[in-house]
Short mmCIF file of C-alpha atoms in Angstrom, two decimals:
data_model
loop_
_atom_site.label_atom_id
_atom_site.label_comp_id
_atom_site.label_asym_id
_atom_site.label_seq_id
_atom_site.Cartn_x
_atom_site.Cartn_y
_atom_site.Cartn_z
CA UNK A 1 -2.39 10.06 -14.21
CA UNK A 2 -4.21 7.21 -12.37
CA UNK A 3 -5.89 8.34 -8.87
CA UNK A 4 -8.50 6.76 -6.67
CA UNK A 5 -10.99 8.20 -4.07
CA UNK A 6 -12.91 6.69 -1.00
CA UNK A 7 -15.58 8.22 0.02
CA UNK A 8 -15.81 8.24 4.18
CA UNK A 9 -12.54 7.70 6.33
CA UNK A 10 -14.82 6.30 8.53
CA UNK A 11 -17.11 3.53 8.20
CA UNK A 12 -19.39 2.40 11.28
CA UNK A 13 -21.50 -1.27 11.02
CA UNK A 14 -23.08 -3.52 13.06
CA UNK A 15 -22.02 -7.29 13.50
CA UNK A 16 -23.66 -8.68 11.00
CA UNK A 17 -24.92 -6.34 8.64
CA UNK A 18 -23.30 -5.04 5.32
CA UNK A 19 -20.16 -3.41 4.84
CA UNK A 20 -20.14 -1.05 1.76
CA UNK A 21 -16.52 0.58 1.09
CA UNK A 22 -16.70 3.02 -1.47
CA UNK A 23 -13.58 3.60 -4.00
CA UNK A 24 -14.13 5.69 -7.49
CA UNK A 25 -11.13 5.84 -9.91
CA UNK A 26 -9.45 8.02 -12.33
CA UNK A 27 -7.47 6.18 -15.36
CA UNK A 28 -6.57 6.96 -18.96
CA UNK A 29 -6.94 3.48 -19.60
CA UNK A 30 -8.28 0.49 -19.03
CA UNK A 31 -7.14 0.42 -14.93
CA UNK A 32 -6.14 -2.49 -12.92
CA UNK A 33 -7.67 -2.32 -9.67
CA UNK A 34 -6.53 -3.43 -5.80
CA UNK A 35 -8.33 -3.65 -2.36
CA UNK A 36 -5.57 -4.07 0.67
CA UNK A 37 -6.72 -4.13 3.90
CA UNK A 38 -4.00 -3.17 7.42
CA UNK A 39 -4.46 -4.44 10.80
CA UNK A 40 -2.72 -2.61 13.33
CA UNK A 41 0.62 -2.52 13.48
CA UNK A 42 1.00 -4.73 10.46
CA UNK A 43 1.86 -4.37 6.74
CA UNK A 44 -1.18 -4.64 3.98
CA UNK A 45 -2.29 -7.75 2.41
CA UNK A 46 -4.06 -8.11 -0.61
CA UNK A 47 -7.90 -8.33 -0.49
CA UNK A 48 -8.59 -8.47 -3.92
CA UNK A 49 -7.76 -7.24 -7.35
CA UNK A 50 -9.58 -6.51 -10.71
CA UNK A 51 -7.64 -7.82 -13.71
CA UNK A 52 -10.00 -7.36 -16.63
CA UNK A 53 -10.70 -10.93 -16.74
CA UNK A 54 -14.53 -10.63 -14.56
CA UNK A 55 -16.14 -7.19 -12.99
CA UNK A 56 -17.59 -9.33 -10.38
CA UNK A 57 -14.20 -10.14 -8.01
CA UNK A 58 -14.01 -12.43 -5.06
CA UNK A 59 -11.84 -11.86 -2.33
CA UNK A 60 -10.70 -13.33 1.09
CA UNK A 61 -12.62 -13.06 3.92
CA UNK A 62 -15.89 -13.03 2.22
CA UNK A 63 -15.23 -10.06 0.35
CA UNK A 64 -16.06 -9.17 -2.87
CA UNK A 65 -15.71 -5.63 -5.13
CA UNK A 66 -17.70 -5.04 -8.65
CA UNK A 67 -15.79 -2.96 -11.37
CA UNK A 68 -18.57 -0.67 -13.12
CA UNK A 69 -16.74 1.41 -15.81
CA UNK A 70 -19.53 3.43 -16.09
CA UNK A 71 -19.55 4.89 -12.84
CA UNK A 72 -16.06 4.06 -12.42
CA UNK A 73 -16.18 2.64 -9.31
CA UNK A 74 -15.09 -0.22 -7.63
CA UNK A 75 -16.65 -0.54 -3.95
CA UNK A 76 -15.71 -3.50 -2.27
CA UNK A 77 -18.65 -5.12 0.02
CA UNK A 78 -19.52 -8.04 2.40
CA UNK A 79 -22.41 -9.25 3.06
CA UNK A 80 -22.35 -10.10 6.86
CA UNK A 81 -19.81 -8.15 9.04
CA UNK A 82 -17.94 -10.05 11.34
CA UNK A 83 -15.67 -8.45 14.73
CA UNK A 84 -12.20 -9.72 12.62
CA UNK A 85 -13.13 -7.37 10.05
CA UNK A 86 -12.06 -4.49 12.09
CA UNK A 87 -9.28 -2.45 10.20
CA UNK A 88 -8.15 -0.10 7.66
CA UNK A 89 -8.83 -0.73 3.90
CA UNK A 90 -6.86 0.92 0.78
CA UNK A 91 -8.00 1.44 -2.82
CA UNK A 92 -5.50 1.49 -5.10
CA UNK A 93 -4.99 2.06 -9.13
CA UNK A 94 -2.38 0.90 -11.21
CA UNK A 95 -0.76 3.46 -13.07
CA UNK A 96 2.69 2.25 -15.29
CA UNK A 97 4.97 0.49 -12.85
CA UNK A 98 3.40 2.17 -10.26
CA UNK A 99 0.46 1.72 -7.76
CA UNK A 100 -1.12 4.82 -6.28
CA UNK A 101 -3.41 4.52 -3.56
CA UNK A 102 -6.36 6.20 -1.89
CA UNK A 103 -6.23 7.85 1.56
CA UNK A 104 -8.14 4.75 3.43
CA UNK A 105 -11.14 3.83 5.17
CA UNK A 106 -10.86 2.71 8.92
CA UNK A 107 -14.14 0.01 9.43
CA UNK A 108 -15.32 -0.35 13.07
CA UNK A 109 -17.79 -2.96 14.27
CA UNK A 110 -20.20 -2.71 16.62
CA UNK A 111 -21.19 -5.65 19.00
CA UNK B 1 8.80 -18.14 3.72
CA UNK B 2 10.07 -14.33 4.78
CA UNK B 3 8.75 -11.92 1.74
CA UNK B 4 9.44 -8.71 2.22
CA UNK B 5 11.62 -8.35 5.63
CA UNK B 6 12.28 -4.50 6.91
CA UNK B 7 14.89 -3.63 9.40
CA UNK B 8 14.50 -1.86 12.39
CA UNK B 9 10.82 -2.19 13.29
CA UNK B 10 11.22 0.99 15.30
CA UNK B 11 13.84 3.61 15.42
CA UNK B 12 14.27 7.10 17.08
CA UNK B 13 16.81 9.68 15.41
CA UNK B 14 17.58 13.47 16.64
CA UNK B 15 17.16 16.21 13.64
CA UNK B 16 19.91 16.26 11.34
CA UNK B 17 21.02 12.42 12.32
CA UNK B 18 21.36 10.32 8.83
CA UNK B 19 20.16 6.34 9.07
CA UNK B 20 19.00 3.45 6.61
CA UNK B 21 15.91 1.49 6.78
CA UNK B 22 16.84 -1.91 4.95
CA UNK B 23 14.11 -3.65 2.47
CA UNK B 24 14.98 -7.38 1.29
CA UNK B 25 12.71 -9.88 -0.47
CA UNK B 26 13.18 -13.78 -1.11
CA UNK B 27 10.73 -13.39 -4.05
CA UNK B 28 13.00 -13.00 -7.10
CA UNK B 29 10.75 -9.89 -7.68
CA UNK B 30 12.16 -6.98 -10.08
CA UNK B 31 9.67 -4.16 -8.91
CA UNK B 32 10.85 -2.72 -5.29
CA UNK B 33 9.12 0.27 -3.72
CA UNK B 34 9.34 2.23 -1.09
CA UNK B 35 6.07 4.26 0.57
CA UNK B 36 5.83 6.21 3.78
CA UNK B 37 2.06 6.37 5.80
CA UNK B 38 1.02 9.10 7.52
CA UNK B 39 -2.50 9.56 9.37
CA UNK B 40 -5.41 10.44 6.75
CA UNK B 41 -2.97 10.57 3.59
CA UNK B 42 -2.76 7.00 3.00
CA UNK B 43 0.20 5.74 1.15
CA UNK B 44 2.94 8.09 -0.44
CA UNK B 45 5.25 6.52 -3.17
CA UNK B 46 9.19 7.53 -2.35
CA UNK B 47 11.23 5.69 -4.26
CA UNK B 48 10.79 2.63 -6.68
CA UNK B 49 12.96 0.21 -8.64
CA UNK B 50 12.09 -2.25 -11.73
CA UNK B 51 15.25 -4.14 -11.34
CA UNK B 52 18.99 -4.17 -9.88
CA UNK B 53 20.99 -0.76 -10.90
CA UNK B 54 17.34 1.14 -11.65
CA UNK B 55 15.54 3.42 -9.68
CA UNK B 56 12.99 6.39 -10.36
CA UNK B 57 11.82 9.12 -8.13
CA UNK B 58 8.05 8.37 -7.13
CA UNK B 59 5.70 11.46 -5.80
CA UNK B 60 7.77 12.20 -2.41
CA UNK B 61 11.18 11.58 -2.87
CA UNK B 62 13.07 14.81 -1.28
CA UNK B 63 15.46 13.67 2.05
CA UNK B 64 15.46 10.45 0.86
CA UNK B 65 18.14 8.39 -1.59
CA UNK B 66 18.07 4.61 -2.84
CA UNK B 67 20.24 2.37 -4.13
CA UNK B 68 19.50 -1.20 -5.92
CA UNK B 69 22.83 -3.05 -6.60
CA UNK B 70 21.03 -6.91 -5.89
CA UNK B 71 17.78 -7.85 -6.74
CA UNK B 72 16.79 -8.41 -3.02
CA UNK B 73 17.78 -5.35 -1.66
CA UNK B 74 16.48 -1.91 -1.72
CA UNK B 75 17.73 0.09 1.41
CA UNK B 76 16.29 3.52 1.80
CA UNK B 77 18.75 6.11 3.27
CA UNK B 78 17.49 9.67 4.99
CA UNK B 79 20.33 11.94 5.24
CA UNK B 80 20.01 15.16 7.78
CA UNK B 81 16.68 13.93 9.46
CA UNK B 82 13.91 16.20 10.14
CA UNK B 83 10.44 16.08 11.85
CA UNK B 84 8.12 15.84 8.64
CA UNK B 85 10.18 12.42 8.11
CA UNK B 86 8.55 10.87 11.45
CA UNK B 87 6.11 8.42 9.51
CA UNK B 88 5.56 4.62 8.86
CA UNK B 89 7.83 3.48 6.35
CA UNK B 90 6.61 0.30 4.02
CA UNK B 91 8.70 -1.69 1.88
CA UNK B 92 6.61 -3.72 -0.79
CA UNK B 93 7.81 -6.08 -3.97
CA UNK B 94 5.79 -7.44 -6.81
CA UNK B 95 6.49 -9.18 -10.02
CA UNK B 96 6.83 -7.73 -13.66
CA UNK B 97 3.39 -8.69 -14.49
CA UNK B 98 0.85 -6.10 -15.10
CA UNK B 99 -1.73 -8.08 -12.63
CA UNK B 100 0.73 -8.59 -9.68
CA UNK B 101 0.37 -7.36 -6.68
CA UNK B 102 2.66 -5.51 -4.17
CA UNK B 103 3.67 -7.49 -0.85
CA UNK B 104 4.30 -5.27 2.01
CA UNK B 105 6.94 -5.76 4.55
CA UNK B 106 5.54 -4.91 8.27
CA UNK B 107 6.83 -1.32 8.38
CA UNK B 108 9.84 0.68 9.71
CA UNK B 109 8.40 3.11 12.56
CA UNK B 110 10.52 6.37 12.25
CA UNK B 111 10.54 8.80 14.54
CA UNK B 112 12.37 12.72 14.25
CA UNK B 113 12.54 14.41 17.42
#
């Protein structure tokens, strides 16, 4: 069965500086890969997604996630963080018909 | 364009009351799910569908039932409420491709008192 981790529910940075969210997968196969992100109250939106097609993926917002099979891992970064970035982001692994995802990582910025 | 449009945003029920959270999309999409989000877990699969008259158990499905008899609708019923069912409820829809992703309705607030 398909699973994903994230390392820290909790991720602290500075406006401006880098934001590194870690996600390491699980997958028989060959896995397709999602970043969502939730601000409060709302539903989540995709971010980005890995497809098999480039391991370097672009995103909205500025973000971006590299697939590296062999660490399997798929952190999603960006290199400036910005206030609006502020907000809960889910890993996720596609598994069949069905997506399973990782327990989240709530981002706070710092003025 | 409306997506994926969940019914009621927010909703209080007394243990042992029954209710249905309603799910429709204007996507044409096949794959329905529903997923319930509770504080440090993430997001726990419930029920899912891959077209009308289909559905599957996912990894939490016990005091909950489905039904899909249209391709836009996939109302999730909770019969005999109880307190581990207070939650977030999210309604999501993708395509039959292997690449799509889900799109997420803005979530059902239950709460079991």
């Amino acid at each position: 069965a398909q699973s994903v981790t994230q390392l820290g529910s909790h991720v602290s940075v500075s406006e401006g500086a880098l934001v590194l969210l870690r996600c390491n997968y699980s997958s028989s196969v060959p896995p397709y890969l999602f970043w969502y992100v939730q601000y409060p109250n709302q539903g989540l939106q995709l971010l980005l997604k890995y497809t098999s097609a480039a391991t370097l993926v672009k995103g909205i917002n500025g973000f971006e996630a590299e697939f590296k099979k062999s660490e399997t891992s798929f952190h999603l970064t960006k290199p400036s963080a910005h206030m609006s970035d502020a907000a809960e982001y889910f890993c996720a692994v596609r598994g069949g018909e069905k997506l399973t995802f990782g327990t989240g990582t709530r981002l706070t910025i710092i003025p | 364009n409306a997506g994926v449009t969940q019914t009621p945003k927010f909703r209080i029920l007394k243990i042992g009351q029954s209710m249905t959270l309603q799910c429709a999309q204007d996507m044409n999409h096949n794959y329905m799910y529903w997923y319930r989000q509770d504080p440090g877990m993430g997001l726990k699969l419930i029920y899912y569908s891959v077209g009308a008259g289909i559905t599957d158990k996912g990894e939490v499905p016990n005091g909950y039932n489905v039904s899909r008899s249209t391709t836009e609708d996939f109302p999730l019923r909770l019969e005999l409420a109880a307190p581990s069912q207070t939650s977030v409820y999210f309604c999501a829809s993708r395509t039959g491709q292997n690449t799509g992703e889900l799109f997420f309705g803005e979530g059902s607030r239950l709460t079991v008192l």
